[in-house]
Short mmCIF file of C-alpha atoms and ligand atoms in Angstrom, two decimals:
data_model
loop_
_atom_site.label_atom_id
_atom_site.label_comp_id
_atom_site.label_asym_id
_atom_site.label_seq_id
_atom_site.Cartn_x
_atom_site.Cartn_y
_atom_site.Cartn_z
CA MET V 462 34.45 -31.22 18.09
CA GLN V 463 33.88 -27.35 17.63
CA VAL V 464 35.46 -24.56 16.71
CA ASN V 465 34.31 -21.22 17.83
CA ILE V 466 34.64 -18.03 15.43
CA SER V 467 34.69 -14.93 17.76
CA LEU V 468 33.62 -11.61 15.54
CA LYS V 469 31.96 -9.38 18.23
CA GLN V 470 33.53 -6.54 16.44
CA VAL V 471 32.02 -2.58 17.23
CA VAL V 472 31.48 -0.88 13.16
CA ASP V 473 31.94 2.54 12.98
CA ASN V 474 30.00 3.66 10.32
CA SER V 475 29.75 7.24 11.22
CA TYR V 476 29.34 9.69 8.57
CA ASP V 477 28.54 13.05 8.00
CA ILE V 478 25.31 14.14 6.01
CA THR V 479 26.65 18.20 4.93
CA ILE V 480 23.09 20.41 4.03
CA ASP V 481 24.78 23.44 1.64
CA SER V 482 26.16 23.77 -2.08
CA MET V 483 28.23 21.32 -2.89
CA PRO V 484 31.65 21.45 -1.75
CA LYS V 485 34.58 20.93 -4.67
CA MET V 486 36.05 17.62 -4.49
CA HIS V 487 38.64 15.44 -5.59
CA PHE V 488 39.06 11.73 -4.95
CA HIS V 489 42.49 9.93 -5.79
CA LYS V 490 41.23 7.20 -7.20
CA LYS V 491 38.44 5.47 -9.40
CA VAL V 492 35.04 7.11 -9.54
CA ALA V 493 31.85 6.33 -11.14
CA ILE V 494 28.89 8.66 -10.83
CA VAL V 495 25.52 6.39 -11.15
CA THR V 496 23.05 9.10 -12.43
CA ASN V 497 20.23 8.85 -14.96
CA PRO V 498 19.35 10.95 -17.99
CA LYS V 499 16.94 13.50 -16.73
CA VAL V 500 19.32 14.38 -14.31
CA ALA V 501 22.36 13.96 -15.64
CA GLY V 502 20.91 16.45 -18.48
CA LEU V 503 19.76 18.75 -15.65
CA HIS V 504 22.62 19.11 -13.15
CA LEU V 505 25.48 16.77 -14.09
CA GLY V 506 27.73 19.89 -15.58
CA TYR V 507 26.88 21.62 -12.38
CA LEU V 508 28.10 18.54 -10.13
CA LEU V 509 31.34 18.15 -12.81
CA SER V 510 32.29 21.73 -11.74
CA LYS V 511 32.65 20.18 -7.68
CA ILE V 512 34.29 16.85 -8.70
CA SER V 513 36.83 15.69 -9.94
CA ALA V 514 39.10 12.62 -9.60
CA LYS V 515 42.16 10.48 -10.53
CA GLU V 516 39.30 8.60 -12.91
CA LEU V 517 35.77 9.66 -12.94
CA TYR V 518 33.55 7.80 -15.08
CA ILE V 519 29.68 7.99 -15.61
CA ILE V 520 27.33 5.54 -15.68
CA THR V 521 24.00 6.51 -16.73
CA VAL V 522 20.60 3.79 -16.06
CA PRO V 523 16.90 4.35 -16.97
CA ASP V 524 15.05 6.98 -15.01
CA GLY V 525 12.29 6.15 -13.14
CA GLU V 526 10.76 2.88 -10.65
CA GLU V 527 10.57 0.13 -13.28
CA TYR V 528 14.24 0.20 -13.87
CA LYS V 529 15.51 -0.12 -10.06
CA ASN V 530 15.54 -3.76 -10.76
CA GLN V 531 18.21 -6.51 -11.91
CA THR V 532 19.07 -5.42 -14.79
CA SER V 533 19.94 -1.65 -13.86
CA ILE V 534 22.15 -3.14 -11.63
CA ASP V 535 24.18 -5.29 -13.76
CA LEU V 536 24.15 -2.62 -16.01
CA ILE V 537 26.42 -0.93 -12.68
CA MET V 538 28.42 -4.03 -12.51
CA GLU V 539 29.14 -4.80 -16.26
CA SER V 540 30.30 -0.76 -16.55
CA LEU V 541 32.50 -1.14 -13.31
CA PHE V 542 33.99 -4.56 -14.41
CA ASN V 543 35.40 -3.00 -18.07
CA HIS V 544 36.84 -0.12 -16.17
CA ARG V 545 38.91 -2.81 -13.89
CA PHE V 546 36.72 -0.94 -10.06
CA ASN V 547 38.62 -2.35 -6.97
CA ARG V 548 37.74 -2.06 -3.99
CA LYS V 549 39.24 0.97 -3.35
CA SER V 550 37.33 2.57 -5.52
CA MET V 551 33.78 4.45 -5.18
CA LEU V 552 30.30 5.30 -6.85
CA ILE V 553 28.41 8.32 -6.08
CA ALA V 554 24.95 8.38 -6.42
CA PHE V 555 23.44 11.09 -8.19
CA GLY V 556 19.65 11.33 -7.99
CA GLY V 557 16.68 10.69 -6.26
CA GLY V 558 15.91 7.80 -3.47
CA VAL V 559 15.60 5.32 -7.19
CA ILE V 560 19.28 6.08 -7.79
CA GLY V 561 20.33 6.27 -4.26
CA ASP V 562 19.09 2.90 -3.72
CA MET V 563 20.37 1.00 -6.33
CA THR V 564 23.96 2.71 -6.07
CA GLY V 565 24.19 1.59 -2.74
CA TYR V 566 22.89 -1.54 -3.23
CA ALA V 567 25.54 -2.31 -6.19
CA ALA V 568 28.13 -0.27 -3.84
CA SER V 569 27.25 -3.30 -1.12
CA ILE V 570 27.85 -5.64 -3.35
CA TYR V 571 30.72 -5.25 -5.91
CA GLN V 572 33.52 -6.99 -4.89
CA ARG V 573 31.75 -7.33 -1.56
CA GLY V 574 31.27 -3.97 -0.89
CA ILE V 575 32.70 -0.88 -2.07
CA ASP V 576 32.77 3.06 -0.73
CA PHE V 577 30.08 5.35 -2.06
CA ILE V 578 28.43 8.41 -1.42
CA GLN V 579 24.91 10.14 -1.24
CA ILE V 580 24.42 13.16 -3.16
CA PRO V 581 20.35 13.40 -3.52
CA THR V 582 18.77 15.69 -6.42
CA THR V 583 14.92 14.94 -4.84
CA LEU V 584 13.42 16.43 -1.67
CA LEU V 585 12.11 12.92 -0.90
CA SER V 586 15.68 11.51 -0.48
CA GLN V 587 17.38 14.79 0.90
CA VAL V 588 15.77 14.04 3.79
CA ASP V 589 14.99 10.25 3.55
CA ALA V 590 16.37 8.38 1.34
CA SER V 591 19.56 9.56 1.21
CA VAL V 592 20.37 9.04 4.90
CA GLY V 593 20.06 5.58 6.81
CA GLY V 594 21.88 2.99 4.14
CA LYS V 595 18.70 1.17 3.27
CA THR V 596 19.42 -0.17 -0.01
CA GLY V 597 18.21 -2.16 -2.59
CA MET V 598 16.12 -3.18 -5.78
CA ASN V 599 12.42 -4.35 -6.73
CA ASN V 600 12.01 -7.87 -8.02
CA SER V 601 8.41 -9.26 -9.32
CA TYR V 602 7.45 -9.90 -5.42
CA GLY V 603 7.39 -6.11 -5.46
CA LYS V 604 8.79 -3.23 -4.11
CA ASN V 605 12.29 -3.41 -2.20
CA LEU V 606 12.72 -6.73 -1.18
CA ILE V 607 16.34 -7.22 -2.05
CA GLY V 608 18.81 -5.22 -0.25
CA ALA V 609 21.56 -4.30 1.71
CA PHE V 610 22.11 -2.45 5.04
CA HIS V 611 25.37 -0.22 3.39
CA GLN V 612 26.08 3.31 5.49
CA PRO V 613 27.15 6.10 2.92
CA GLN V 614 30.93 7.07 3.58
CA ALA V 615 28.85 10.96 3.46
CA VAL V 616 26.27 12.39 1.63
CA TYR V 617 25.83 16.18 0.23
CA ILE V 618 22.72 17.46 0.33
CA ASP V 619 22.64 20.89 -1.86
CA PRO V 620 19.30 22.52 -2.25
CA HIS V 621 20.13 24.02 -5.89
CA PHE V 622 19.02 20.67 -7.40
CA LEU V 623 15.74 21.13 -5.98
CA THR V 624 15.25 23.83 -8.50
CA THR V 625 14.36 21.79 -10.74
CA LEU V 626 12.20 19.72 -9.13
CA PRO V 627 8.93 19.68 -10.26
CA LYS V 628 5.90 20.53 -8.20
CA ARG V 629 4.26 16.77 -7.53
CA GLU V 630 8.06 15.69 -6.93
CA PHE V 631 8.31 18.39 -4.08
CA ALA V 632 5.36 17.80 -1.60
CA ALA V 633 6.06 14.10 -1.87
CA GLY V 634 9.12 15.38 -0.16
CA VAL V 635 7.07 17.22 1.87
CA ALA V 636 4.77 14.43 2.91
CA GLU V 637 8.01 12.52 4.99
CA ILE V 638 8.90 15.74 6.14
CA VAL V 639 4.94 15.95 7.55
CA LYS V 640 6.04 11.94 8.48
CA MET V 641 9.16 13.15 10.67
CA ALA V 642 7.94 15.88 12.65
CA VAL V 643 4.64 14.53 13.38
CA THR V 644 6.42 10.92 14.86
CA PHE V 645 9.28 12.95 16.74
CA ASN V 646 9.34 16.28 17.07
CA LYS V 647 6.84 18.75 18.21
CA GLU V 648 8.67 21.90 17.77
CA PHE V 649 9.56 20.88 14.07
CA PHE V 650 5.64 20.59 13.17
CA GLU V 651 4.36 23.48 14.60
CA PHE V 652 7.77 25.38 12.63
CA LEU V 653 6.22 24.05 9.86
CA GLU V 654 2.83 24.75 10.58
CA ASN V 655 3.99 28.53 10.79
CA SER V 656 6.28 28.34 7.88
CA ASP V 657 6.15 28.39 3.87
CA LEU V 658 8.25 25.90 2.31
CA ASN V 659 8.55 27.11 -0.86
CA ASP V 660 10.91 30.17 1.30
CA LYS V 661 14.44 28.66 0.50
CA ASN V 662 16.03 29.76 3.75
CA ILE V 663 12.51 27.89 5.93
CA LEU V 664 12.87 25.07 3.53
CA GLN V 665 17.00 24.31 4.12
CA GLU V 666 15.83 24.52 7.54
CA ALA V 667 12.74 22.28 7.31
CA ILE V 668 15.82 19.55 5.36
CA ARG V 669 17.82 20.11 8.80
CA GLN V 670 15.83 18.99 11.44
CA ALA V 671 14.12 16.15 8.96
CA VAL V 672 18.01 14.80 8.42
CA GLU V 673 18.31 15.65 12.27
CA THR V 674 15.50 13.40 13.10
CA LYS V 675 16.37 10.45 10.63
CA ALA V 676 19.65 10.28 11.36
CA PHE V 677 18.20 10.33 15.59
CA VAL V 678 16.37 7.61 14.92
CA VAL V 679 19.19 5.52 12.69
CA ALA V 680 21.80 6.44 15.67
CA LYS V 681 19.53 4.31 17.82
CA ASP V 682 18.50 1.51 15.14
CA GLU V 683 20.57 0.88 12.45
CA LYS V 684 19.11 -2.43 10.90
CA GLU V 685 15.72 -1.75 12.08
CA HIS V 686 14.81 -4.53 15.69
CA GLY V 687 12.72 -1.82 16.22
CA LEU V 688 12.34 2.00 16.69
CA ARG V 689 13.42 2.78 12.97
CA ALA V 690 10.19 0.92 11.93
CA ALA V 691 8.10 4.14 13.18
CA LEU V 692 9.83 6.01 9.80
CA ASN V 693 7.11 3.88 8.34
CA TYR V 694 4.30 6.13 9.83
CA GLY V 695 1.45 6.40 7.36
CA HIS V 696 3.45 3.20 4.62
CA THR V 697 1.69 0.29 5.70
CA PHE V 698 -1.70 1.85 4.70
CA ALA V 699 0.62 3.87 1.71
CA HIS V 700 1.55 0.46 0.56
CA VAL V 701 -1.69 -0.85 0.31
CA ILE V 702 -2.87 2.30 -2.17
CA GLU V 703 0.36 1.85 -4.24
CA ASN V 704 -0.24 -1.36 -4.77
CA GLU V 705 -4.39 -0.97 -5.41
CA THR V 706 -3.53 1.40 -8.18
CA GLN V 707 -0.74 -0.52 -9.57
CA TYR V 708 2.04 2.92 -8.77
CA LYS V 709 0.72 4.91 -11.22
CA THR V 710 -1.98 7.28 -9.74
CA TYR V 711 -0.02 8.43 -6.97
CA LEU V 712 4.06 9.14 -6.41
CA HIS V 713 5.05 7.33 -3.35
CA GLY V 714 5.08 10.81 -0.93
CA GLU V 715 1.52 11.30 -2.13
CA ALA V 716 0.25 7.89 -1.09
CA VAL V 717 2.38 8.37 2.22
CA ALA V 718 0.09 11.51 2.78
CA ILE V 719 -2.86 9.54 2.46
CA GLY V 720 -1.34 6.71 4.43
CA ILE V 721 -0.80 9.09 7.69
CA VAL V 722 -4.63 10.09 7.53
CA MET V 723 -5.30 7.07 7.60
CA ALA V 724 -3.59 5.80 10.26
CA ASN V 725 -4.13 9.23 12.78
CA LYS V 726 -8.08 8.08 11.98
CA VAL V 727 -7.10 4.53 13.63
CA ALA V 728 -5.30 6.21 15.98
CA LEU V 729 -8.20 9.21 17.12
CA ARG V 730 -9.95 6.11 17.57
CA MET V 731 -7.72 4.23 20.17
CA GLY V 732 -7.22 7.99 21.81
CA LEU V 733 -4.27 8.12 20.37
CA MET V 734 -4.37 11.57 19.25
CA SER V 735 -6.91 14.59 19.44
CA GLU V 736 -8.90 15.59 16.66
CA ASN V 737 -7.85 18.22 16.54
CA ASP V 738 -3.90 17.12 16.16
CA ALA V 739 -5.39 14.95 13.22
CA LYS V 740 -7.11 17.85 12.08
CA ARG V 741 -4.03 20.06 11.87
CA VAL V 742 -1.89 17.02 10.15
CA LYS V 743 -4.57 16.76 7.21
CA GLU V 744 -4.47 20.51 7.14
CA LEU V 745 -0.36 21.08 6.91
CA LEU V 746 -0.48 17.97 3.96
CA GLU V 747 -3.31 19.99 2.03
CA LYS V 748 -1.31 23.21 1.97
CA TYR V 749 0.74 21.25 -0.33
CA ASN V 750 -1.75 20.26 -2.30
CA LEU V 751 -1.31 16.30 -1.52
CA PRO V 752 -3.90 14.28 -1.06
CA THR V 753 -6.13 13.29 1.88
CA THR V 754 -8.97 10.80 0.72
CA TYR V 755 -9.01 7.77 -1.66
CA THR V 756 -11.82 5.65 -1.99
CA ILE V 757 -11.32 2.12 -0.83
CA LYS V 758 -13.50 -0.30 -3.34
CA ASP V 759 -12.92 -3.35 -1.05
CA VAL V 760 -13.21 -3.23 2.05
CA ASP V 761 -11.64 -6.95 2.67
CA SER V 762 -8.89 -6.84 0.33
CA PHE V 763 -7.57 -3.61 1.70
CA TYR V 764 -7.63 -5.38 5.18
CA GLU V 765 -5.98 -8.17 3.50
CA THR V 766 -3.12 -6.38 1.36
CA PHE V 767 -1.41 -5.41 4.56
CA PHE V 768 -0.42 -8.56 4.83
CA LEU V 769 2.37 -8.04 2.20
CA ASP V 770 4.51 -5.48 4.08
CA LYS V 771 7.47 -6.28 5.01
CA LYS V 772 6.94 -5.10 8.63
CA SER V 773 4.03 -8.16 8.94
CA SER V 774 4.15 -12.04 9.89
CA ASP V 775 1.57 -13.81 8.53
CA ALA V 776 -0.63 -13.62 11.93
CA SER V 777 -0.02 -9.80 12.21
CA ILE V 778 0.40 -6.62 11.24
CA THR V 779 3.12 -4.01 12.17
CA PHE V 780 0.79 -0.38 12.61
CA ILE V 781 2.58 2.67 13.26
CA MET V 782 0.70 5.09 15.27
CA ALA V 783 0.75 9.01 15.71
CA LYS V 784 0.74 10.02 19.40
CA ASN V 785 -0.33 13.00 19.32
CA ILE V 786 1.84 15.30 17.44
CA GLY V 787 5.49 14.55 18.35
CA GLY V 788 5.27 11.24 19.59
CA VAL V 789 4.98 7.20 17.99
CA LYS V 790 3.87 4.01 19.38
CA ILE V 791 4.90 0.56 16.92
CA THR V 792 2.18 -1.62 17.58
CA ASP V 793 0.61 -5.46 16.30
CA GLU V 794 -1.86 -5.36 18.17
CA ILE V 795 -4.79 -3.07 17.13
CA ASP V 796 -8.47 -4.53 16.90
CA LYS V 797 -9.02 -6.13 13.08
CA ASP V 798 -12.84 -4.60 13.40
CA LEU V 799 -11.77 -1.08 14.37
CA ILE V 800 -9.26 -0.79 11.37
CA LEU V 801 -12.28 -2.06 9.70
CA ASP V 802 -14.56 0.37 10.47
CA VAL V 803 -12.08 3.15 9.97
CA LEU V 804 -11.53 2.05 6.76
CA ARG V 805 -15.44 2.08 5.89
CA THR V 806 -14.71 5.48 6.42
CA PHE V 807 -12.88 5.84 3.25
CA LYS V 808 -15.07 4.14 1.03
CA ASP V 809 -16.90 7.60 0.16
CA ALA V 810 -14.10 9.76 0.79
P1 NAD T 400 12.81 8.90 -8.06
O1 NAD T 400 13.79 8.80 -7.59
O2 NAD T 400 12.36 8.45 -9.09
O3 NAD T 400 13.24 10.54 -8.56
C1 NAD T 400 11.57 11.20 -8.60
C2 NAD T 400 11.70 11.93 -10.47
O4 NAD T 400 12.38 12.72 -10.81
C3 NAD T 400 12.64 10.45 -11.45
O5 NAD T 400 12.20 11.26 -12.62
C4 NAD T 400 13.71 11.68 -11.69
O6 NAD T 400 14.72 11.84 -12.68
C5 NAD T 400 13.42 12.95 -11.39
N1 NAD T 400 14.62 14.25 -10.74
C6 NAD T 400 15.79 13.78 -9.63
N2 NAD T 400 16.27 15.07 -9.13
C7 NAD T 400 15.56 15.74 -10.15
C8 NAD T 400 15.62 16.78 -10.26
N3 NAD T 400 16.68 17.67 -9.51
N4 NAD T 400 14.55 17.88 -10.92
C9 NAD T 400 13.88 17.67 -11.17
N5 NAD T 400 13.52 16.04 -11.70
C10 NAD T 400 14.55 15.13 -10.89
O7 NAD T 400 12.12 9.09 -6.79
P2 NAD T 400 12.62 9.62 -5.41
O8 NAD T 400 10.85 10.62 -4.85
O9 NAD T 400 13.33 10.72 -5.37
O10 NAD T 400 12.64 8.13 -4.42
C11 NAD T 400 11.76 7.51 -4.47
C12 NAD T 400 12.77 5.89 -4.44
O11 NAD T 400 13.27 5.96 -2.87
C13 NAD T 400 11.49 4.86 -4.10
O12 NAD T 400 11.87 3.40 -5.03
C14 NAD T 400 11.60 4.35 -2.51
O13 NAD T 400 11.58 3.02 -1.92
C15 NAD T 400 13.45 5.35 -1.95
N6 NAD T 400 13.12 4.89 -0.78
C16 NAD T 400 14.01 4.98 -0.25
C17 NAD T 400 14.68 4.73 1.81
C18 NAD T 400 15.47 4.48 2.15
O14 NAD T 400 15.90 4.95 3.57
N7 NAD T 400 16.79 4.14 1.21
C19 NAD T 400 13.16 6.10 2.06
C20 NAD T 400 12.32 6.47 1.34
C21 NAD T 400 12.23 6.02 -0.31
N1 LIG T 401 12.76 5.43 4.70
C1 LIG T 401 12.74 4.38 6.14
C2 LIG T 401 13.66 4.06 6.43
O1 LIG T 401 15.37 4.59 6.21
O2 LIG T 401 13.94 3.64 7.78
#
């Protein structure tokens, strides 16, 4: 005997991303703002001048990637249960990518899923993490290994928050902007080459173009069956660098900058990228003092660590290669010797 359960349905997960000063908003429901002490200290007053709700709660979790874990999720859950949140209630993620990912994940599991809004406060989270609905947390096996796709109801990107961002955090966000331009948009790359992101109008325009690029990719491949993996350009190498340096030496965006340069060296050897284009990308990263060199002590061990990447299988590693500037190729067919050869050039970098 067989019973068929028909679940073919078209789900509309569409939402708007507003890049501007926060509008004033009132929510006729229970709302919890999830944030950390640093962001709250700097910007909660401003946020509360814009947002009100029938009942409004603030949930604070400790600041840092090391707290992107089950303990923080439990803390959020407990607060929601204590305040009797129901399925109509809503969360607001107010912070960088760590807060955004965890709040989204908490929203995805609380009573099997409630709404949430993203209000990202770092450049990296404004141009990347807040858009696209990847949510999650870390565990002892690695980063972002537990999570869910859960799209926010809306994203509010207010460049005002970036005025308090430390320079290194700002540059880390620039690396993700460069990533989108190199892989998807040659004109955007040229715009970045010819302008200074320290100018607030230029920055706002760059955020718009980066978000538009990410929105385009996510709309084509929400659950990362193909194209969305291209957003991991530079990341296959970056994850190994972060792993080797125990996440202590480089911010994620800094490791991505080095990873982009490494990927481009491979692309150059494969004939996918010209020497001049590789140089232009490196120079753009260096313009924002991002690191572009790294000393690989043990090339074989570096190569083996690629296999910890979520995109890789037991037998092959998936690499994202830029095709000159403005194009991208996702491949798991790069010759191991070629990769090792390129990695060797970073031995005395
Ligand atoms: P983060 O959230 O740790 O923020 C960096 C630091 O800046 C923190 O100390 C934070 O408290 C502080 N901060 C935040 N806003 C500030 C402000 N306006 N002024 C001063 N300080 C401020 O790091 P991040 O770089 O924003 O995000 C990294 C995280 O995002 C990682 O966990 C990564 O896995 C995740 N991520 C997710 C996606 C996605 O698609 N979901 C994409 C990229 C990255
Ligand atoms: N940051 C990669 C993604 O959102 O898919």
